[in-house]
Coordinates of C-alpha atoms and ligand atoms in Angstrom, one line a residue:
M7 CA -2.5 4.5 8.0
C8 CA -0.7 6.7 10.8
G9 CA 2.6 7.7 9.9
I10 CA 5.4 7.6 12.7
V11 CA 8.5 9.4 13.0
G12 CA 11.3 9.6 15.5
Y13 CA 14.6 11.7 15.4
T14 CA 17.6 11.9 17.6
G15 CA 20.7 13.8 16.6
K16 CA 22.7 16.8 16.0
A17 CA 20.0 18.8 14.2
L18 CA 17.1 20.5 16.0
A19 CA 14.4 17.8 16.0
L20 CA 11.4 19.8 15.0
S21 CA 12.5 20.1 11.4
P22 CA 13.4 16.4 10.7
V23 CA 10.2 15.2 12.6
L24 CA 8.0 17.6 10.5
E25 CA 9.6 16.8 7.3
G26 CA 9.1 13.1 7.9
L27 CA 5.4 13.6 8.6
R28 CA 5.1 15.6 5.5
R29 CA 6.6 12.7 3.7
L30 CA 4.4 10.3 5.3
E31 CA 1.3 12.2 4.8
Y32 CA 0.4 9.9 1.8
R33 CA -0.3 7.2 4.2
G34 CA -3.7 8.9 5.0
Y35 CA -4.5 10.6 8.3
D36 CA -6.8 13.0 10.1
S37 CA -4.9 14.7 12.9
A38 CA -1.3 15.1 13.7
G39 CA 1.2 15.8 16.6
I40 CA 4.8 16.1 17.9
A41 CA 6.4 15.6 21.3
L42 CA 10.1 17.0 22.0
V43 CA 12.4 16.6 24.9
V44 CA 13.4 20.3 25.4
T45 CA 14.6 20.4 29.2
K46 CA 15.8 17.2 31.0
G47 CA 13.5 16.4 33.6
A48 CA 10.8 19.1 32.8
P49 CA 7.4 18.2 31.2
L50 CA 7.6 17.5 27.5
W51 CA 7.0 20.0 24.9
I52 CA 3.9 18.7 22.9
E53 CA 1.7 20.2 20.2
K54 CA -1.1 18.2 18.3
R55 CA -4.0 19.2 16.1
A56 CA -6.8 17.6 14.4
G57 CA -6.9 17.8 10.5
K58 CA -4.0 18.5 8.0
L59 CA -0.4 19.0 8.9
S60 CA -0.8 22.6 8.1
N61 CA -3.2 22.9 11.0
L62 CA -0.3 21.7 13.4
E63 CA 2.1 23.9 11.5
D64 CA 0.2 27.0 12.0
S65 CA -0.3 26.4 15.6
L66 CA 3.5 26.0 15.9
G67 CA 4.0 29.6 14.3
D68 CA 7.7 30.4 14.3
V69 CA 8.6 28.4 17.4
I70 CA 11.8 26.2 17.2
P71 CA 12.2 24.3 20.4
D72 CA 15.9 23.7 21.4
A73 CA 15.3 19.9 21.4
H74 CA 17.5 17.2 19.6
S75 CA 15.1 14.3 20.0
G76 CA 11.5 13.7 19.5
I77 CA 8.6 11.8 17.9
G78 CA 5.7 12.9 15.4
H79 CA 2.5 11.1 14.3
T80 CA -0.1 11.5 11.8
R81 CA -3.1 9.7 12.9
W82 CA -5.9 7.7 11.0
A83 CA -8.7 7.6 13.5
T84 CA -10.0 4.1 14.7
H85 CA -10.9 4.4 18.5
G86 CA -12.1 7.9 19.0
G87 CA -12.8 10.6 16.4
P88 CA -10.1 12.8 14.7
T89 CA -9.9 15.5 17.6
D90 CA -6.9 17.4 19.2
T91 CA -7.5 15.3 22.3
N92 CA -7.3 12.0 20.6
A93 CA -4.3 13.0 18.4
H94 CA -1.1 11.4 19.3
P95 CA 1.3 11.8 21.0
H96 CA -0.3 10.7 24.4
L97 CA 1.3 11.7 27.7
D98 CA 1.4 9.9 31.0
N99 CA -0.1 11.8 34.0
E100 CA 3.3 13.7 34.7
G101 CA 3.4 14.8 31.3
K102 CA 7.1 13.4 30.9
L103 CA 6.4 10.2 29.0
A104 CA 5.1 10.4 25.5
L105 CA 3.9 7.8 23.3
I106 CA 2.7 7.3 19.5
H107 CA 1.2 4.2 18.0
N108 CA 0.0 2.7 14.9
G109 CA -2.4 -0.3 14.9
I110 CA -5.0 -1.3 17.2
I111 CA -4.6 -2.5 20.9
E112 CA -7.3 -5.3 21.2
N113 CA -7.2 -5.5 25.0
Y114 CA -7.3 -1.8 25.7
V115 CA -10.6 -1.7 27.5
E116 CA -9.4 -4.1 30.2
L117 CA -6.2 -2.5 30.5
R118 CA -8.0 1.0 31.0
E119 CA -10.1 -0.6 33.7
L120 CA -7.0 -1.7 35.5
L121 CA -5.1 1.2 35.0
E122 CA -8.0 3.7 36.3
K123 CA -8.2 1.5 39.4
R124 CA -4.5 2.2 40.1
G125 CA -5.3 6.0 39.9
H126 CA -4.2 6.9 36.3
I127 CA -6.4 9.7 34.7
F128 CA -7.4 9.1 31.2
T129 CA -8.0 12.1 28.9
S130 CA -8.8 10.5 25.3
E131 CA -10.9 8.0 23.9
T132 CA -8.1 6.1 22.2
D133 CA -6.8 2.5 22.8
T134 CA -3.4 4.1 22.8
E135 CA -3.7 6.0 25.9
S136 CA -3.8 2.7 27.9
V137 CA -0.3 1.9 26.5
V138 CA 1.3 5.2 27.8
H139 CA 0.0 4.7 31.4
L140 CA 1.0 1.1 31.3
L141 CA 4.5 2.0 30.1
S142 CA 4.8 4.7 32.8
D143 CA 4.2 2.0 35.4
A144 CA 6.5 -0.3 33.8
R145 CA 9.3 2.2 33.7
K146 CA 9.0 2.9 37.3
A147 CA 9.2 -0.8 38.1
H148 CA 12.4 -1.1 35.7
N149 CA 14.2 1.9 37.6
G150 CA 13.7 4.3 34.6
D151 CA 14.8 1.6 31.9
L152 CA 12.4 2.6 29.0
A153 CA 13.6 -0.1 26.9
A154 CA 13.0 -2.8 29.4
A155 CA 9.6 -1.3 30.3
M156 CA 8.5 -1.4 26.6
R157 CA 9.6 -5.2 26.5
E158 CA 7.2 -5.7 29.5
V159 CA 4.5 -3.8 28.0
C160 CA 4.5 -5.4 24.6
A161 CA 4.2 -8.7 26.3
E162 CA 0.9 -7.7 27.7
L163 CA -0.6 -6.2 24.5
R164 CA -2.9 -8.0 22.2
G165 CA -3.3 -6.5 18.6
S166 CA -1.1 -4.8 16.4
F167 CA 1.2 -2.0 17.0
T168 CA 4.2 0.0 16.3
L169 CA 5.2 2.1 19.3
L170 CA 7.5 4.9 20.0
A171 CA 8.3 6.5 23.3
I172 CA 10.4 9.3 24.6
H173 CA 10.9 10.4 28.3
A174 CA 11.9 13.7 29.6
D175 CA 14.6 12.5 32.0
E176 CA 16.4 10.9 29.0
P177 CA 16.9 13.3 26.2
G178 CA 18.3 11.9 23.0
R179 CA 16.7 8.3 23.7
I180 CA 13.8 6.9 21.8
V181 CA 12.5 3.5 22.3
G182 CA 10.3 1.7 19.8
A183 CA 8.5 -1.7 19.3
R184 CA 6.5 -3.5 16.6
R185 CA 4.1 -6.1 16.1
N186 CA 1.9 -6.7 12.7
S187 CA 2.7 -3.1 11.9
P188 CA 5.6 -1.4 10.2
L189 CA 9.0 0.3 11.6
V190 CA 12.1 0.8 10.1
V191 CA 15.6 2.3 11.4
G192 CA 17.3 5.0 9.5
V193 CA 21.0 4.8 10.3
G194 CA 22.5 8.4 9.9
D195 CA 25.9 10.0 10.5
G196 CA 25.6 11.2 14.4
E197 CA 21.7 11.0 14.1
N198 CA 19.4 8.0 13.8
F199 CA 15.6 7.7 12.6
L200 CA 12.7 5.6 13.2
A201 CA 9.9 5.5 10.9
S202 CA 6.7 3.8 9.4
D203 CA 8.7 3.7 6.1
V204 CA 12.0 4.9 4.6
S205 CA 10.5 7.9 2.8
A206 CA 10.4 9.7 6.2
F207 CA 14.1 9.8 6.3
I208 CA 15.3 9.2 2.7
A209 CA 16.6 12.9 2.4
H210 CA 18.9 12.2 5.2
T211 CA 20.3 8.6 4.9
K212 CA 19.9 5.6 2.6
R213 CA 20.9 3.1 5.0
A214 CA 18.1 1.2 7.0
L215 CA 17.6 -1.7 9.4
E216 CA 14.9 -4.1 9.0
L217 CA 13.0 -4.9 12.3
G218 CA 11.3 -8.2 12.8
Q219 CA 8.0 -9.1 14.7
D220 CA 8.1 -8.3 18.5
E221 CA 11.2 -6.6 18.3
V222 CA 12.2 -3.6 20.6
V223 CA 14.5 -0.9 19.3
D224 CA 16.4 1.6 21.5
I225 CA 18.0 4.5 19.7
T226 CA 20.3 7.6 20.4
S227 CA 22.2 9.7 18.1
T228 CA 25.0 7.2 18.1
S229 CA 23.6 3.8 19.0
I230 CA 21.1 1.4 18.0
V231 CA 20.1 -1.7 20.0
V232 CA 17.6 -4.3 18.8
T233 CA 16.3 -6.8 21.1
D234 CA 13.5 -9.3 21.3
L235 CA 10.9 -9.3 24.0
M236 CA 13.2 -11.4 26.3
G237 CA 15.9 -8.9 26.1
N238 CA 18.2 -10.8 23.9
I239 CA 20.3 -8.7 21.5
L240 CA 19.6 -9.3 17.8
T241 CA 21.6 -8.2 14.7
P242 CA 18.9 -6.5 12.5
R243 CA 19.3 -6.9 8.6
E244 CA 20.9 -3.6 7.0
Y245 CA 19.9 -2.6 3.3
E246 CA 20.4 0.3 1.3
I247 CA 17.5 2.2 -0.1
S248 CA 17.6 2.1 -3.9
W249 CA 15.8 5.5 -4.7
D250 CA 16.5 8.9 -3.5
A251 CA 14.5 11.7 -2.3
S252 CA 13.5 13.2 -5.6
A253 CA 11.7 10.0 -6.3
A254 CA 9.3 10.7 -3.4
E255 CA 8.7 14.4 -4.5
R256 CA 6.2 15.6 -7.2
G257 CA 9.0 16.7 -10.0
G258 CA 7.0 19.3 -11.3
F259 CA 3.7 17.5 -11.6
P260 CA 0.5 18.9 -9.9
H261 CA 0.0 15.5 -8.2
F262 CA 1.8 12.6 -7.2
M263 CA -0.9 10.6 -8.9
L264 CA -0.2 12.1 -12.4
K265 CA 3.7 11.9 -12.0
E266 CA 3.1 8.0 -11.0
I267 CA 0.9 7.5 -14.1
Y268 CA 3.8 9.2 -16.3
E269 CA 6.3 7.0 -14.4
Q270 CA 4.8 3.7 -15.6
P271 CA 7.1 3.1 -18.7
K272 CA 10.2 3.3 -16.4
S273 CA 8.5 1.4 -13.7
I274 CA 7.5 -1.3 -16.1
A275 CA 11.1 -1.5 -17.7
D276 CA 12.8 -1.5 -14.3
T277 CA 10.7 -4.6 -13.3
L278 CA 11.2 -6.4 -16.4
I279 CA 15.1 -6.0 -16.5
G280 CA 16.7 -9.3 -16.6
R281 CA 13.6 -11.4 -16.0
T282 CA 11.9 -12.0 -19.2
Q283 CA 13.7 -15.2 -20.0
G284 CA 13.2 -16.4 -16.4
L285 CA 13.7 -15.3 -12.9
N286 CA 17.2 -15.7 -11.6
S287 CA 18.1 -18.0 -8.8
E288 CA 18.7 -15.1 -6.4
I289 CA 14.8 -14.7 -6.4
T290 CA 13.8 -18.2 -6.4
A291 CA 16.6 -19.8 -4.3
G292 CA 14.3 -20.0 -1.1
I293 CA 11.4 -21.9 -2.8
N294 CA 10.8 -25.3 -4.5
L295 CA 8.6 -24.6 -7.4
E296 CA 8.2 -28.2 -8.6
G297 CA 5.2 -30.5 -7.9
I298 CA 2.6 -27.7 -7.4
S299 CA -0.9 -28.8 -7.8
K300 CA -2.6 -25.4 -7.0
V301 CA -1.8 -21.5 -7.0
V302 CA -3.6 -19.3 -4.7
I303 CA -3.3 -15.5 -5.2
I304 CA -4.2 -13.4 -2.0
A305 CA -4.4 -9.7 -2.4
C306 CA -6.6 -6.7 -1.6
G307 CA -8.1 -3.8 -4.0
T308 CA -5.8 -2.9 -6.7
A309 CA -3.4 -5.8 -6.0
Y310 CA -6.5 -8.1 -6.0
H311 CA -7.2 -7.0 -9.7
A312 CA -3.6 -7.7 -10.8
G313 CA -4.1 -11.0 -9.4
L314 CA -7.2 -11.6 -11.4
V315 CA -5.0 -10.8 -14.5
G316 CA -2.5 -13.1 -13.2
K317 CA -5.0 -16.2 -13.1
Y318 CA -5.6 -15.9 -16.9
A319 CA -1.8 -15.8 -17.5
I320 CA -0.6 -18.4 -15.1
E321 CA -3.3 -20.9 -16.2
K322 CA -2.7 -20.4 -19.7
W323 CA 1.1 -20.6 -19.7
A324 CA 1.7 -22.9 -16.6
N325 CA -1.3 -24.9 -17.0
V326 CA -2.0 -25.2 -13.2
P327 CA -5.3 -24.0 -11.5
V328 CA -5.3 -20.6 -10.0
D329 CA -7.6 -19.2 -7.3
V330 CA -7.6 -15.5 -6.6
E331 CA -8.9 -14.6 -3.1
L332 CA -9.6 -11.4 -1.4
A333 CA -7.2 -11.5 1.5
S334 CA -9.6 -10.3 4.0
E335 CA -12.0 -13.3 3.2
Y336 CA -9.4 -16.0 2.9
R337 CA -8.6 -17.3 6.2
Y338 CA -11.9 -16.9 7.7
R339 CA -13.5 -19.6 5.6
E340 CA -10.7 -22.1 6.5
P341 CA -9.6 -22.8 2.9
A342 CA -8.1 -26.1 2.0
V343 CA -4.5 -25.5 1.6
D344 CA -1.4 -27.7 1.8
S345 CA 2.3 -28.0 0.9
S346 CA 1.5 -28.4 -2.6
T347 CA -0.2 -25.0 -2.8
L348 CA 1.9 -22.1 -4.1
V349 CA 0.5 -19.0 -2.2
I350 CA 1.2 -15.6 -4.0
P351 CA 0.5 -12.7 -1.7
I352 CA 0.6 -9.4 -3.9
S353 CA 1.1 -6.1 -2.0
Q354 CA 2.7 -2.6 -2.9
S355 CA 3.2 -1.7 0.5
G356 CA 4.2 -5.1 2.0
E357 CA 2.2 -4.3 5.1
T358 CA -1.5 -4.8 4.4
M359 CA -2.9 -6.5 7.3
D360 CA -5.5 -8.6 5.5
T361 CA -2.9 -10.0 3.0
L362 CA -0.2 -10.7 5.9
M363 CA -2.9 -12.5 7.9
A364 CA -4.0 -14.6 4.9
L365 CA -0.3 -15.4 4.3
R366 CA 0.1 -16.4 7.7
Y367 CA -2.8 -18.8 7.5
A368 CA -1.4 -20.4 4.4
K369 CA 2.0 -20.6 5.6
S370 CA 0.8 -22.4 9.2
H371 CA -0.9 -25.0 6.7
G372 CA 2.5 -25.8 5.0
A373 CA 1.8 -23.6 1.7
R374 CA 4.9 -22.4 -0.1
I375 CA 5.0 -18.6 -0.1
F376 CA 6.1 -16.4 -3.3
A377 CA 5.5 -12.8 -2.6
V378 CA 5.2 -10.1 -5.0
C379 CA 5.9 -6.7 -3.3
N380 CA 7.2 -3.1 -4.0
T381 CA 8.7 -2.4 -0.7
N382 CA 12.0 -3.9 0.6
G383 CA 12.2 -4.7 4.1
S384 CA 8.5 -4.9 4.6
T385 CA 6.8 -7.6 6.6
I386 CA 5.0 -9.6 3.7
P387 CA 8.4 -10.3 2.0
R388 CA 10.2 -11.1 5.1
E389 CA 7.6 -13.8 6.0
S390 CA 7.5 -15.3 2.6
D391 CA 9.9 -18.0 1.1
A392 CA 10.6 -16.0 -1.9
V393 CA 10.0 -12.6 -3.2
L394 CA 9.6 -11.2 -6.7
Y395 CA 10.2 -7.4 -6.1
T396 CA 8.3 -5.0 -8.6
H397 CA 10.4 -2.0 -9.2
A398 CA 7.8 0.6 -9.3
G399 CA 9.7 3.1 -7.0
P400 CA 7.9 4.8 -4.0
E401 CA 4.2 5.1 -4.8
I402 CA 2.9 8.3 -2.7
A403 CA -0.6 8.8 -4.2
V404 CA -3.1 6.8 -2.4
A405 CA -4.7 5.5 -5.6
S406 CA -2.4 2.9 -7.0
T407 CA -1.2 3.2 -10.6
K408 CA 2.4 2.4 -11.5
A409 CA 2.2 -0.3 -8.7
F410 CA -0.7 -1.8 -10.5
A411 CA 1.2 -1.8 -13.8
T412 CA 4.4 -3.5 -12.2
Q413 CA 2.2 -6.0 -10.3
L414 CA 0.8 -7.1 -13.8
I415 CA 4.4 -7.5 -15.1
A416 CA 5.1 -9.7 -12.2
M417 CA 2.3 -11.9 -12.9
Y418 CA 3.3 -12.3 -16.4
L419 CA 6.9 -12.9 -15.3
L420 CA 5.6 -15.6 -12.8
G421 CA 3.4 -17.2 -15.3
L422 CA 6.2 -17.7 -17.8
H423 CA 8.5 -18.8 -15.2
L424 CA 6.1 -21.5 -13.7
G425 CA 5.5 -22.4 -17.2
R426 CA 9.2 -23.0 -17.9
V427 CA 9.6 -25.0 -14.6
R428 CA 6.7 -27.3 -15.4
G429 CA 7.5 -27.7 -19.1
A430 CA 4.0 -26.3 -19.8
I431 CA 5.1 -23.8 -22.3
D432 CA 7.4 -24.1 -25.3
E433 CA 10.4 -22.2 -25.6
K434 CA 9.4 -20.2 -28.8
T435 CA 6.1 -19.0 -27.2
S436 CA 7.8 -18.1 -24.0
I437 CA 10.4 -15.9 -25.9
E438 CA 7.6 -14.5 -28.1
I439 CA 5.9 -13.4 -25.0
G440 CA 9.0 -12.0 -23.3
N441 CA 9.7 -9.9 -26.5
E442 CA 6.1 -8.6 -26.3
L443 CA 6.7 -7.6 -22.7
A444 CA 9.9 -5.6 -23.6
L445 CA 7.6 -3.5 -25.9
L446 CA 5.2 -2.4 -23.3
P447 CA 7.3 0.6 -22.0
A448 CA 7.2 2.2 -25.3
K449 CA 3.6 1.4 -25.9
V450 CA 2.6 3.0 -22.6
E451 CA 4.8 5.9 -23.4
Q452 CA 2.8 6.2 -26.7
I453 CA -0.5 6.3 -25.0
L454 CA 0.7 8.8 -22.5
E455 CA 1.6 11.1 -25.2
T456 CA -1.9 11.0 -26.7
V457 CA -4.2 11.3 -23.6
E458 CA -4.9 14.9 -23.7
P459 CA -8.2 14.5 -25.4
L460 CA -9.4 12.6 -22.4
R461 CA -9.5 15.8 -20.4
S462 CA -12.4 17.4 -22.3
L463 CA -13.9 13.9 -22.4
T464 CA -14.0 13.4 -18.9
R465 CA -15.4 16.7 -18.3
E466 CA -18.4 15.8 -20.3
F467 CA -19.3 13.2 -17.9
K468 CA -18.5 15.2 -14.7
D469 CA -22.1 15.4 -13.4
S470 CA -23.0 11.7 -14.2
T471 CA -24.1 9.8 -11.0
S472 CA -22.9 6.6 -12.4
M473 CA -20.4 5.0 -14.8
L474 CA -20.1 1.4 -15.9
F475 CA -17.1 -0.4 -17.1
L476 CA -17.1 -3.6 -19.4
G477 CA -14.5 -6.1 -20.4
R478 CA -14.1 -9.7 -21.0
H479 CA -11.2 -12.1 -20.5
V480 CA -8.3 -9.9 -19.0
G481 CA -10.3 -7.0 -20.0
Y482 CA -12.8 -8.0 -17.2
P483 CA -10.3 -7.3 -14.2
T484 CA -9.2 -4.1 -16.1
A485 CA -12.9 -2.9 -16.1
L486 CA -12.9 -3.6 -12.3
E487 CA -9.8 -1.6 -11.9
G488 CA -11.2 1.1 -13.9
A489 CA -14.2 1.3 -11.7
L490 CA -12.3 1.1 -8.4
K491 CA -10.1 3.9 -9.5
L492 CA -13.2 6.2 -10.3
K493 CA -14.9 5.4 -7.0
E494 CA -11.8 6.2 -4.9
L495 CA -11.1 9.6 -6.9
A496 CA -14.3 10.9 -8.1
Y497 CA -16.4 9.4 -5.3
M498 CA -18.9 8.5 -8.0
H499 CA -20.8 5.2 -8.3
A500 CA -18.9 2.9 -10.7
E501 CA -18.9 -0.6 -11.4
G502 CA -17.1 -3.1 -13.5
F503 CA -18.8 -6.2 -15.3
A504 CA -17.9 -8.9 -17.5
G505 CA -19.4 -8.2 -20.8
G506 CA -21.2 -11.7 -21.2
E507 CA -22.7 -11.2 -17.6
L508 CA -24.6 -8.0 -18.4
K509 CA -27.8 -9.6 -19.6
H510 CA -27.9 -11.7 -16.3
G511 CA -28.6 -8.6 -14.5
P512 CA -26.6 -5.6 -14.6
I513 CA -28.0 -4.2 -18.0
A514 CA -30.9 -3.1 -15.9
L515 CA -28.8 -0.3 -14.7
I516 CA -28.4 1.2 -18.2
E517 CA -30.6 4.2 -18.8
N518 CA -30.5 7.2 -21.2
G519 CA -27.1 8.6 -21.2
T520 CA -25.3 6.2 -18.7
P521 CA -21.7 6.4 -19.7
V522 CA -20.2 2.9 -20.2
I523 CA -16.4 2.4 -20.8
A524 CA -15.8 -0.9 -22.7
I525 CA -12.4 -2.3 -22.9
M526 CA -12.4 -3.9 -26.3
P527 CA -10.2 -7.0 -26.7
P528 CA -7.4 -6.7 -29.4
S529 CA -9.2 -6.5 -32.8
N530 CA -7.6 -10.0 -33.7
S531 CA -9.1 -11.7 -30.8
L532 CA -11.8 -14.3 -31.0
L533 CA -13.4 -12.4 -28.1
Y534 CA -13.6 -9.0 -30.2
E535 CA -17.0 -9.6 -31.9
K536 CA -18.7 -10.9 -28.6
M537 CA -17.6 -7.5 -27.0
V538 CA -19.1 -5.7 -30.1
S539 CA -22.5 -7.2 -29.4
N540 CA -22.3 -6.3 -25.5
V541 CA -21.6 -2.8 -26.6
Q542 CA -24.7 -3.0 -28.9
E543 CA -26.8 -4.2 -26.1
V544 CA -26.0 -1.4 -23.8
K545 CA -26.1 1.2 -26.7
A546 CA -29.6 0.0 -27.7
R547 CA -30.7 1.0 -24.0
G548 CA -29.3 4.5 -24.1
A549 CA -25.8 4.2 -23.1
V550 CA -23.0 6.6 -24.1
V551 CA -20.1 4.2 -25.0
I552 CA -16.5 5.1 -24.8
A553 CA -14.4 2.4 -26.3
I554 CA -10.8 1.7 -25.5
G555 CA -9.1 -0.7 -27.9
D556 CA -6.7 -0.9 -30.7
S557 CA -9.1 0.0 -33.6
D558 CA -12.1 2.4 -33.7
L559 CA -15.5 1.1 -33.0
S560 CA -18.2 2.5 -35.2
S561 CA -20.9 2.2 -32.5
A562 CA -19.0 4.0 -29.8
A563 CA -19.7 7.5 -29.2
H564 CA -16.0 8.1 -28.4
N565 CA -12.9 5.9 -29.1
I566 CA -9.7 6.0 -27.2
R567 CA -7.0 4.3 -29.1
I568 CA -4.2 2.2 -27.5
P569 CA -1.6 0.3 -29.4
T570 CA -2.2 -3.5 -30.4
S571 CA -0.6 -6.0 -28.0
H572 CA -0.5 -9.5 -27.1
E573 CA -4.0 -10.4 -25.6
Y574 CA -2.9 -11.3 -22.4
L575 CA -0.7 -8.1 -21.9
Q576 CA -3.6 -5.7 -22.9
P577 CA -4.4 -4.6 -19.3
V578 CA -1.1 -2.9 -18.9
L579 CA -2.0 -0.5 -21.8
A580 CA -5.8 -0.4 -21.4
V581 CA -5.4 0.7 -17.8
V582 CA -3.8 4.0 -18.6
P583 CA -6.5 5.9 -20.0
L584 CA -8.8 4.5 -17.2
Q585 CA -6.5 6.1 -14.7
V586 CA -6.1 9.4 -16.4
I587 CA -10.0 9.5 -16.5
A588 CA -10.3 8.9 -12.7
Y589 CA -7.7 11.6 -12.2
E590 CA -9.3 14.1 -14.5
M591 CA -12.7 13.4 -12.9
A592 CA -11.1 13.8 -9.5
I593 CA -10.0 17.4 -10.7
A594 CA -13.2 18.1 -12.5
R595 CA -15.3 17.4 -9.1
G596 CA -12.8 19.3 -7.0
N597 CA -11.6 16.2 -5.0
D598 CA -8.3 15.7 -3.3
V599 CA -6.4 13.6 -5.9
D600 CA -3.6 12.4 -3.8
Q601 CA -5.4 11.8 -0.6
P602 CA -8.9 10.9 -1.4
R603 CA -11.4 11.1 1.5
N604 CA -11.6 8.4 4.0
L605 CA -8.8 6.3 2.4
A606 CA -5.2 5.4 3.5
K607 CA -2.3 4.3 1.5
S608 CA -1.0 1.7 3.9
V609 CA -3.9 -0.6 5.4
T610 CA -2.4 -1.9 8.6
V611 CA -5.5 -2.8 10.5
E612 CA -7.9 -5.7 9.6
Ligands
F6R21 C1 -6.4 1.3 -4.9 C2 -5.4 0.8 -3.9 C3 -5.8 -0.1 -2.9 C4 -4.6 -1.2 -2.6 C5 -5.0 -2.0 -1.6 C6 -3.6 -3.2 -1.2 O1 -6.0 2.3 -5.5 O2 -4.3 1.4 -3.8 O3 -6.9 -0.9 -3.4 O4 -4.3 -1.7 -3.8 O5 -5.1 -1.5 -0.3 O6 -2.6 -2.4 -0.9 P1 -1.1 -3.4 -0.9 O7 -0.9 -3.3 -2.3 O8 -0.3 -2.1 -0.4 O9 -1.2 -4.5 -0.1

């Protein structure tokens, strides 16, 4: 949601700002804009357009303003529709102060009333515009000190925000601030960057600074000053970005999603390295895992599905009760949580507001927090006691694929680790499972080599109005994930069910020709026969069954084979064809694969 870029340095600013916005496109947006300081003291140069970044580029033509600092924004509309006027940056009434914003200002109505009484003229329907007028007044009150003005304004705002501001009187200076919304600093050589995430500047520098809650950053091409809202100077943590620009490019694939599906063997292998026989003390140093009475996993969407698989594994191997909660529901029902509860937030981005708020609720009630996250320097790991980083690399496509695979791996690693800490799993079993985990990258590779027939199979169902997914045990969350992928990408009604639950209602949905994807348990599992019966039940009512499993099912119209695996690890394999089906269906239905409609990659509002 909303991409934010700031550049100050030796280069002409338009190019790094546009490039940064391009790299942040994946976050989801519906308008874009840029403001640059061209001539000191004169009104700022500004261009903004509804729609895709290409609309903005078209309106720029060949113009390259002679500016060495500026800010750019991709907006995902919340307050006010996606129009040219509502697009960011927003300007003060003199046209000399420009502001971009990600998040929601909750007290914008009262601020707007106050500012209109003071004579400010508003031109948009956004919550953001209140902030630019407020900042303009504050800057005057602080004799032109934009950073001091930003500190004062932030203290008056309620809600969540990343803000970046420039002023025409100070070419080369950008001031930013953050609360509950991401902002990182890129440290360059004679140039510095501010952005929603590191992919915006990864082509220029691998050095990044982490910013904390309620911090204000003031940059020029050669200086970076970070303070709290009182003006106290802080020393931010610097870290090295471990991937390079090519990781955030398509590398010959037609879509990021397909590239990311094919990257899964590597992502899984990277996440497993050195961890199968226990998590090292560097990871667990900040957390006491003894004496836990309950585990609560909090997450959203795909990450929630990984958590559901985690419940099966952690309960089995660590013998501790596990609840899996939708983060958006968790804190509002005031759940019982205390210091004997281990809370595991799972998040690819590390910035999902619902998950962050649930984490904070649990933390304020004394829970121990062990995050699973893919993004170094993001808010969720920073606010957790310990973090198990997944090593999926940058995930650009909105629909999560390789991040899910690595979140599953993280669940297994945590389950095994807790099992050892609690003495609930014997060494032989944990070594056996560790060895099975190590086989997964090659098995996923094998599936990817044989997915070609899925293309024509998917086309067969392209005009279906609905598709159902069935699974049992860990196959049930896998079914939920398959249905979510199809909804997101094909814009088709899709639902996942537990096989045993069918006859309690959902079977009424089956009619002649309804496609049903059955995730078959491994053929040596006790549940295999039960699932065969569930397939018979839907087939008898006209369903066309596509079975995913390690052996062919004679009652299925189509069989998709995956290698045999440990029962609990099977979701890592079974989800791969489901991802490919959703991808192919999006193509067959002419949909935008990497940026499906209405969705954003990083959901930074509640
Ligand atoms: C689905 C998808 C979303 C995310 C969810 C949580 O393909 O990507 O459902 O899984 O928004 O995001 P993170 O993991 O960043 O907290």
